[in-house]
């Protein structure tokens, strides 16, 4: 009984003006988070599906990005610290403007007029590695070339292991320029690929 009373009456350190720092304990610091834009375009919906997997992986990991936005509706790119950008590829026989979507005019007409120098950019692509094995995800390679030419830092390069394509403009130095998805042949792998990639992007400081 006596000891319980004594404990209850013990003065707290604070009442003597002692702070946690006095005891060498640091108050937790709040890490600043980057403003991340998440953009896509699509013709039949597959790149949007993969974009949604990425958005879910981001929130599932306790991270944050602006909501998935069609590049046709995107603006104010200068306000982002980092950009995640995804495009499909449609074979047209041409060398460039192969997404067949709003990316084509944005990449070549708008991006060169924007100051995105130094921003981190992570690229994802959506294609068909079996049906179009000589041109798998070529448009993702165009995103790489154009963002790089604009002075952006490309992050999130991945291994080409596990893919069956013969050739791709999205391959640079033996690696993919980002995460490549294939909703035609490997849709069961998309969710896991998104999760793995988001963890990689976190490690590369995009958030
Ligand atoms: C006519 C046609 C051309 C295509 N050309 C390519 C191509 O060159 N490279 C590629 O990787 N995929 C190609 N694809 C596959 C699409 O990129 C793939 O289905 C993708 O998931 C479509 O994405 P989206 O639904 O977001 O538009 C082509 C598909 C069709 C129907």
mmCIF file of C-alpha atoms and ligand atoms in Angstrom:
data_model
loop_
_atom_site.group_PDB
_atom_site.id
_atom_site.type_symbol
_atom_site.label_atom_id
_atom_site.label_comp_id
_atom_site.label_asym_id
_atom_site.label_seq_id
_atom_site.Cartn_x
_atom_site.Cartn_y
_atom_site.Cartn_z
ATOM 1 C CA UNK A 1 0.000 0.000 0.000
ATOM 2 C CA UNK A 2 2.775 2.397 1.067
ATOM 3 C CA UNK A 3 4.887 1.693 -2.043
ATOM 4 C CA UNK A 4 1.925 2.322 -4.410
ATOM 5 C CA UNK A 5 1.308 5.667 -2.722
ATOM 6 C CA UNK A 6 4.995 6.577 -2.959
ATOM 7 C CA UNK A 7 5.063 5.803 -6.672
ATOM 8 C CA UNK A 8 1.954 7.900 -7.304
ATOM 9 C CA UNK A 9 3.548 10.844 -5.536
ATOM 10 C CA UNK A 10 6.885 10.604 -7.390
ATOM 11 C CA UNK A 11 7.478 13.912 -9.210
ATOM 12 C CA UNK A 12 7.719 13.671 -12.975
ATOM 13 C CA UNK A 13 10.861 14.763 -14.793
ATOM 14 C CA UNK A 14 8.839 17.467 -16.514
ATOM 15 C CA UNK A 15 7.914 19.099 -13.218
ATOM 16 C CA UNK A 16 11.650 19.722 -12.778
ATOM 17 C CA UNK A 17 11.890 21.276 -16.223
ATOM 18 C CA UNK A 18 13.662 18.282 -17.723
ATOM 19 C CA UNK A 19 12.937 17.527 -21.392
ATOM 20 C CA UNK A 20 13.448 14.212 -23.222
ATOM 21 C CA UNK A 21 16.545 15.792 -24.798
ATOM 22 C CA UNK A 22 18.070 16.033 -21.312
ATOM 23 C CA UNK A 23 18.120 12.246 -21.312
ATOM 24 C CA UNK A 24 19.494 12.011 -24.845
ATOM 25 C CA UNK A 25 16.102 11.064 -26.352
ATOM 26 C CA UNK A 26 15.251 12.763 -29.641
ATOM 27 C CA UNK A 27 11.715 13.756 -30.515
ATOM 28 C CA UNK A 28 10.687 11.985 -33.769
ATOM 29 C CA UNK A 29 11.324 14.055 -36.900
ATOM 30 C CA UNK A 30 8.734 14.264 -39.685
ATOM 31 C CA UNK A 31 10.151 13.320 -43.099
ATOM 32 C CA UNK A 32 9.024 15.646 -45.863
ATOM 33 C CA UNK A 33 7.259 13.792 -48.666
ATOM 34 C CA UNK A 34 7.568 14.619 -52.350
ATOM 35 C CA UNK A 35 4.595 15.656 -54.480
ATOM 36 C CA UNK A 36 4.195 12.800 -56.928
ATOM 37 C CA UNK A 37 2.120 12.939 -60.124
ATOM 38 C CA UNK A 38 0.754 9.691 -61.598
ATOM 39 C CA UNK A 39 -0.138 9.899 -65.305
ATOM 40 C CA UNK A 40 -1.244 7.430 -67.956
ATOM 41 C CA UNK A 41 -3.014 7.214 -71.279
ATOM 42 C CA UNK A 42 -4.916 4.350 -72.846
ATOM 43 C CA UNK A 43 -6.915 3.192 -75.822
ATOM 44 C CA UNK A 44 -8.526 0.012 -74.515
ATOM 45 C CA UNK A 45 -8.076 0.467 -70.759
ATOM 46 C CA UNK A 46 -5.091 -1.792 -69.999
ATOM 47 C CA UNK A 47 -2.637 0.958 -69.091
ATOM 48 C CA UNK A 48 -5.258 2.452 -66.796
ATOM 49 C CA UNK A 49 -5.623 -0.953 -65.094
ATOM 50 C CA UNK A 50 -1.859 -1.073 -64.516
ATOM 51 C CA UNK A 51 -1.895 2.550 -63.325
ATOM 52 C CA UNK A 52 -4.530 1.565 -60.783
ATOM 53 C CA UNK A 53 -2.366 -1.333 -59.580
ATOM 54 C CA UNK A 54 0.441 1.181 -59.059
ATOM 55 C CA UNK A 55 -1.863 3.617 -57.231
ATOM 56 C CA UNK A 56 -3.042 0.792 -54.940
ATOM 57 C CA UNK A 57 0.532 -0.339 -54.307
ATOM 58 C CA UNK A 58 1.453 3.242 -53.391
ATOM 59 C CA UNK A 59 -1.341 3.626 -50.849
ATOM 60 C CA UNK A 60 -0.847 0.035 -49.627
ATOM 61 C CA UNK A 61 2.754 0.921 -48.805
ATOM 62 C CA UNK A 62 1.617 3.967 -46.828
ATOM 63 C CA UNK A 63 2.975 6.338 -49.493
ATOM 64 C CA UNK A 64 1.133 8.990 -51.439
ATOM 65 C CA UNK A 65 0.750 10.300 -54.975
ATOM 66 C CA UNK A 66 -1.836 12.443 -56.700
ATOM 67 C CA UNK A 67 -4.714 10.455 -58.161
ATOM 68 C CA UNK A 68 -4.192 8.605 -61.440
ATOM 69 C CA UNK A 69 -4.758 11.155 -64.218
ATOM 70 C CA UNK A 70 -5.053 10.861 -67.987
ATOM 71 C CA UNK A 71 -2.205 12.863 -69.530
ATOM 72 C CA UNK A 72 -4.849 14.595 -71.661
ATOM 73 C CA UNK A 73 -6.175 16.163 -68.421
ATOM 74 C CA UNK A 74 -2.783 16.790 -66.816
ATOM 75 C CA UNK A 75 -1.417 20.243 -66.120
ATOM 76 C CA UNK A 76 0.856 22.120 -63.715
ATOM 77 C CA UNK A 77 3.683 19.615 -64.115
ATOM 78 C CA UNK A 78 6.130 22.078 -62.572
ATOM 79 C CA UNK A 79 4.425 21.583 -59.200
ATOM 80 C CA UNK A 80 5.537 17.935 -58.981
ATOM 81 C CA UNK A 81 8.796 16.737 -57.477
ATOM 82 C CA UNK A 82 8.422 13.370 -59.192
ATOM 83 C CA UNK A 83 6.328 11.992 -62.028
ATOM 84 C CA UNK A 84 5.229 8.415 -62.729
ATOM 85 C CA UNK A 85 4.160 8.086 -66.357
ATOM 86 C CA UNK A 86 2.672 5.148 -68.233
ATOM 87 C CA UNK A 87 1.841 4.522 -71.894
ATOM 88 C CA UNK A 88 0.622 1.687 -74.119
ATOM 89 C CA UNK A 89 2.238 0.936 -77.490
ATOM 90 C CA UNK A 90 0.342 0.662 -80.755
ATOM 91 C CA UNK A 91 2.164 -0.496 -83.849
ATOM 92 C CA UNK A 92 1.720 2.059 -86.596
ATOM 93 C CA UNK A 93 4.806 1.413 -88.710
ATOM 94 C CA UNK A 94 6.201 4.802 -87.674
ATOM 95 C CA UNK A 95 9.393 5.299 -85.639
ATOM 96 C CA UNK A 96 7.861 7.663 -83.108
ATOM 97 C CA UNK A 97 4.502 8.721 -81.643
ATOM 98 C CA UNK A 98 3.727 5.076 -81.080
ATOM 99 C CA UNK A 99 1.493 5.271 -78.010
ATOM 100 C CA UNK A 100 -1.398 6.186 -80.260
ATOM 101 C CA UNK A 101 -2.679 8.409 -77.436
ATOM 102 C CA UNK A 102 -2.357 11.939 -76.066
ATOM 103 C CA UNK A 103 1.220 11.198 -75.013
ATOM 104 C CA UNK A 104 2.295 11.536 -78.635
ATOM 105 C CA UNK A 105 1.565 15.240 -78.992
ATOM 106 C CA UNK A 106 2.409 15.939 -75.331
ATOM 107 C CA UNK A 107 5.881 14.386 -75.573
ATOM 108 C CA UNK A 108 6.898 16.163 -78.768
ATOM 109 C CA UNK A 109 4.963 19.450 -78.663
ATOM 110 C CA UNK A 110 4.412 20.277 -74.972
ATOM 111 C CA UNK A 111 7.209 18.663 -72.958
ATOM 112 C CA UNK A 112 10.023 20.552 -74.755
ATOM 113 C CA UNK A 113 8.406 23.826 -73.617
ATOM 114 C CA UNK A 114 8.212 22.825 -69.928
ATOM 115 C CA UNK A 115 10.953 23.217 -67.345
ATOM 116 C CA UNK A 116 11.039 19.793 -65.680
ATOM 117 C CA UNK A 117 14.807 19.726 -65.272
ATOM 118 C CA UNK A 118 15.995 17.618 -62.320
ATOM 119 C CA UNK A 119 12.628 16.019 -61.614
ATOM 120 C CA UNK A 120 12.567 12.287 -60.986
ATOM 121 C CA UNK A 121 10.559 10.383 -63.577
ATOM 122 C CA UNK A 122 9.539 6.708 -63.421
ATOM 123 C CA UNK A 123 8.111 5.114 -66.553
ATOM 124 C CA UNK A 124 5.753 2.190 -67.042
ATOM 125 C CA UNK A 125 4.604 0.630 -70.276
ATOM 126 C CA UNK A 126 1.872 -1.700 -71.387
ATOM 127 C CA UNK A 127 2.250 -3.911 -74.452
ATOM 128 C CA UNK A 128 1.984 -7.386 -75.939
ATOM 129 C CA UNK A 129 5.333 -9.202 -75.855
ATOM 130 C CA UNK A 130 4.099 -12.149 -77.907
ATOM 131 C CA UNK A 131 1.949 -10.515 -80.567
ATOM 132 C CA UNK A 132 4.362 -7.589 -81.017
ATOM 133 C CA UNK A 133 7.636 -9.152 -79.828
ATOM 134 C CA UNK A 134 9.804 -6.968 -82.079
ATOM 135 C CA UNK A 135 8.269 -3.776 -80.739
ATOM 136 C CA UNK A 136 7.361 -4.598 -77.156
ATOM 137 C CA UNK A 137 6.453 -1.436 -75.237
ATOM 138 C CA UNK A 138 8.316 0.789 -77.714
ATOM 139 C CA UNK A 139 6.373 3.872 -76.596
ATOM 140 C CA UNK A 140 7.835 3.565 -73.088
ATOM 141 C CA UNK A 141 11.214 4.025 -74.774
ATOM 142 C CA UNK A 142 9.927 7.245 -76.307
ATOM 143 C CA UNK A 143 8.891 8.519 -72.877
ATOM 144 C CA UNK A 144 12.418 7.723 -71.673
ATOM 145 C CA UNK A 145 14.077 9.586 -74.556
ATOM 146 C CA UNK A 146 11.871 12.682 -74.273
ATOM 147 C CA UNK A 147 11.921 13.024 -70.459
ATOM 148 C CA UNK A 148 15.687 12.480 -70.472
ATOM 149 C CA UNK A 149 16.141 15.114 -73.172
ATOM 150 C CA UNK A 150 14.143 17.479 -70.920
ATOM 151 C CA UNK A 151 16.762 16.995 -68.184
ATOM 152 C CA UNK A 152 14.757 14.633 -65.960
ATOM 153 C CA UNK A 153 16.366 11.925 -63.854
ATOM 154 C CA UNK A 154 14.945 8.550 -64.860
ATOM 155 C CA UNK A 155 14.477 6.109 -61.976
ATOM 156 C CA UNK A 156 12.902 2.659 -61.654
ATOM 157 C CA UNK A 157 14.817 0.735 -64.346
ATOM 158 C CA UNK A 158 14.063 -2.998 -64.171
ATOM 159 C CA UNK A 159 15.392 -6.361 -65.340
ATOM 160 C CA UNK A 160 14.138 -7.874 -68.610
ATOM 161 C CA UNK A 161 14.112 -11.353 -67.067
ATOM 162 C CA UNK A 162 10.765 -13.126 -67.301
ATOM 163 C CA UNK A 163 9.779 -11.500 -70.608
ATOM 164 C CA UNK A 164 9.728 -13.230 -74.018
ATOM 165 C CA UNK A 165 10.067 -10.300 -76.422
ATOM 166 C CA UNK A 166 12.773 -10.141 -79.101
ATOM 167 C CA UNK A 167 13.216 -6.377 -79.294
ATOM 168 C CA UNK A 168 12.025 -3.237 -77.558
ATOM 169 C CA UNK A 169 12.793 0.471 -77.631
ATOM 170 C CA UNK A 170 12.058 0.383 -73.902
ATOM 171 C CA UNK A 171 15.338 -1.489 -73.372
ATOM 172 C CA UNK A 172 18.399 0.628 -72.655
ATOM 173 C CA UNK A 173 21.737 -0.916 -71.672
ATOM 174 C CA UNK A 174 20.123 -4.321 -71.163
ATOM 175 C CA UNK A 175 17.428 -3.033 -68.803
ATOM 176 C CA UNK A 176 13.880 -1.837 -69.210
ATOM 177 C CA UNK A 177 13.528 1.913 -68.731
ATOM 178 C CA UNK A 178 10.847 1.258 -66.095
ATOM 179 C CA UNK A 179 8.237 -1.405 -65.298
ATOM 180 C CA UNK A 180 6.710 -3.098 -68.332
ATOM 181 C CA UNK A 181 3.292 -4.726 -68.065
ATOM 182 C CA UNK A 182 1.579 -7.166 -70.399
ATOM 183 C CA UNK A 183 -2.150 -7.427 -69.867
ATOM 184 C CA UNK A 184 -2.487 -9.641 -72.965
ATOM 185 C CA UNK A 185 -0.197 -12.466 -71.798
ATOM 186 C CA UNK A 186 0.817 -11.895 -68.171
ATOM 187 C CA UNK A 187 -2.055 -10.035 -66.544
ATOM 188 C CA UNK A 188 -1.797 -12.273 -63.479
ATOM 189 C CA UNK A 189 1.647 -10.755 -62.812
ATOM 190 C CA UNK A 190 0.641 -7.098 -63.025
ATOM 191 C CA UNK A 191 -0.380 -6.536 -59.416
ATOM 192 C CA UNK A 192 2.811 -8.061 -58.041
ATOM 193 C CA UNK A 193 4.934 -6.183 -60.582
ATOM 194 C CA UNK A 194 3.330 -2.930 -59.438
ATOM 195 C CA UNK A 195 4.042 -3.710 -55.779
ATOM 196 C CA UNK A 196 7.658 -4.693 -56.431
ATOM 197 C CA UNK A 197 8.205 -1.590 -58.538
ATOM 198 C CA UNK A 198 6.691 0.799 -56.000
ATOM 199 C CA UNK A 199 8.995 -0.672 -53.330
ATOM 200 C CA UNK A 200 11.927 -0.068 -55.696
ATOM 201 C CA UNK A 201 10.786 3.514 -56.391
ATOM 202 C CA UNK A 202 10.538 4.148 -52.662
ATOM 203 C CA UNK A 203 14.153 2.994 -52.305
ATOM 204 C CA UNK A 204 15.149 5.324 -55.143
ATOM 205 C CA UNK A 205 13.663 8.300 -53.331
ATOM 206 C CA UNK A 206 10.756 9.143 -55.619
ATOM 207 C CA UNK A 207 8.325 9.632 -52.713
HETATM 208 C C1 LIG B 1 -3.321 -3.054 -83.710
HETATM 209 C C2 LIG B 1 -2.484 -3.270 -82.480
HETATM 210 C C3 LIG B 1 -1.169 -2.884 -82.496
HETATM 211 C C4 LIG B 1 -0.367 -3.102 -81.365
HETATM 212 N N1 LIG B 1 0.973 -2.775 -81.400
HETATM 213 C C5 LIG B 1 1.780 -3.080 -80.345
HETATM 214 C C6 LIG B 1 3.192 -2.842 -80.384
HETATM 215 O O1 LIG B 1 3.748 -2.372 -81.374
HETATM 216 N N2 LIG B 1 3.937 -3.160 -79.279
HETATM 217 C C7 LIG B 1 3.373 -3.689 -78.151
HETATM 218 O O2 LIG B 1 4.088 -3.946 -77.188
HETATM 219 N N3 LIG B 1 2.032 -3.922 -78.087
HETATM 220 C C8 LIG B 1 1.233 -3.632 -79.149
HETATM 221 N N4 LIG B 1 -0.113 -3.864 -79.083
HETATM 222 C C9 LIG B 1 -0.680 -4.379 -77.827
HETATM 223 C C10 LIG B 1 -1.182 -3.257 -76.930
HETATM 224 O O3 LIG B 1 -0.175 -2.359 -76.636
HETATM 225 C C11 LIG B 1 -1.684 -3.872 -75.641
HETATM 226 O O4 LIG B 1 -2.872 -4.582 -75.892
HETATM 227 C C12 LIG B 1 -1.896 -2.860 -74.549
HETATM 228 O O5 LIG B 1 -2.249 -3.543 -73.386
HETATM 229 C C13 LIG B 1 -2.951 -1.830 -74.918
HETATM 230 O O6 LIG B 1 -2.991 -0.888 -73.899
HETATM 231 P P1 LIG B 1 -4.206 0.111 -73.712
HETATM 232 O O7 LIG B 1 -5.437 -0.748 -73.483
HETATM 233 O O8 LIG B 1 -3.871 0.892 -72.500
HETATM 234 O O9 LIG B 1 -4.314 0.937 -74.932
HETATM 235 C C14 LIG B 1 -0.920 -3.674 -80.201
HETATM 236 C C15 LIG B 1 -2.271 -4.039 -80.201
HETATM 237 C C16 LIG B 1 -3.039 -3.866 -81.326
HETATM 238 C C17 LIG B 1 -4.468 -4.326 -81.285
#
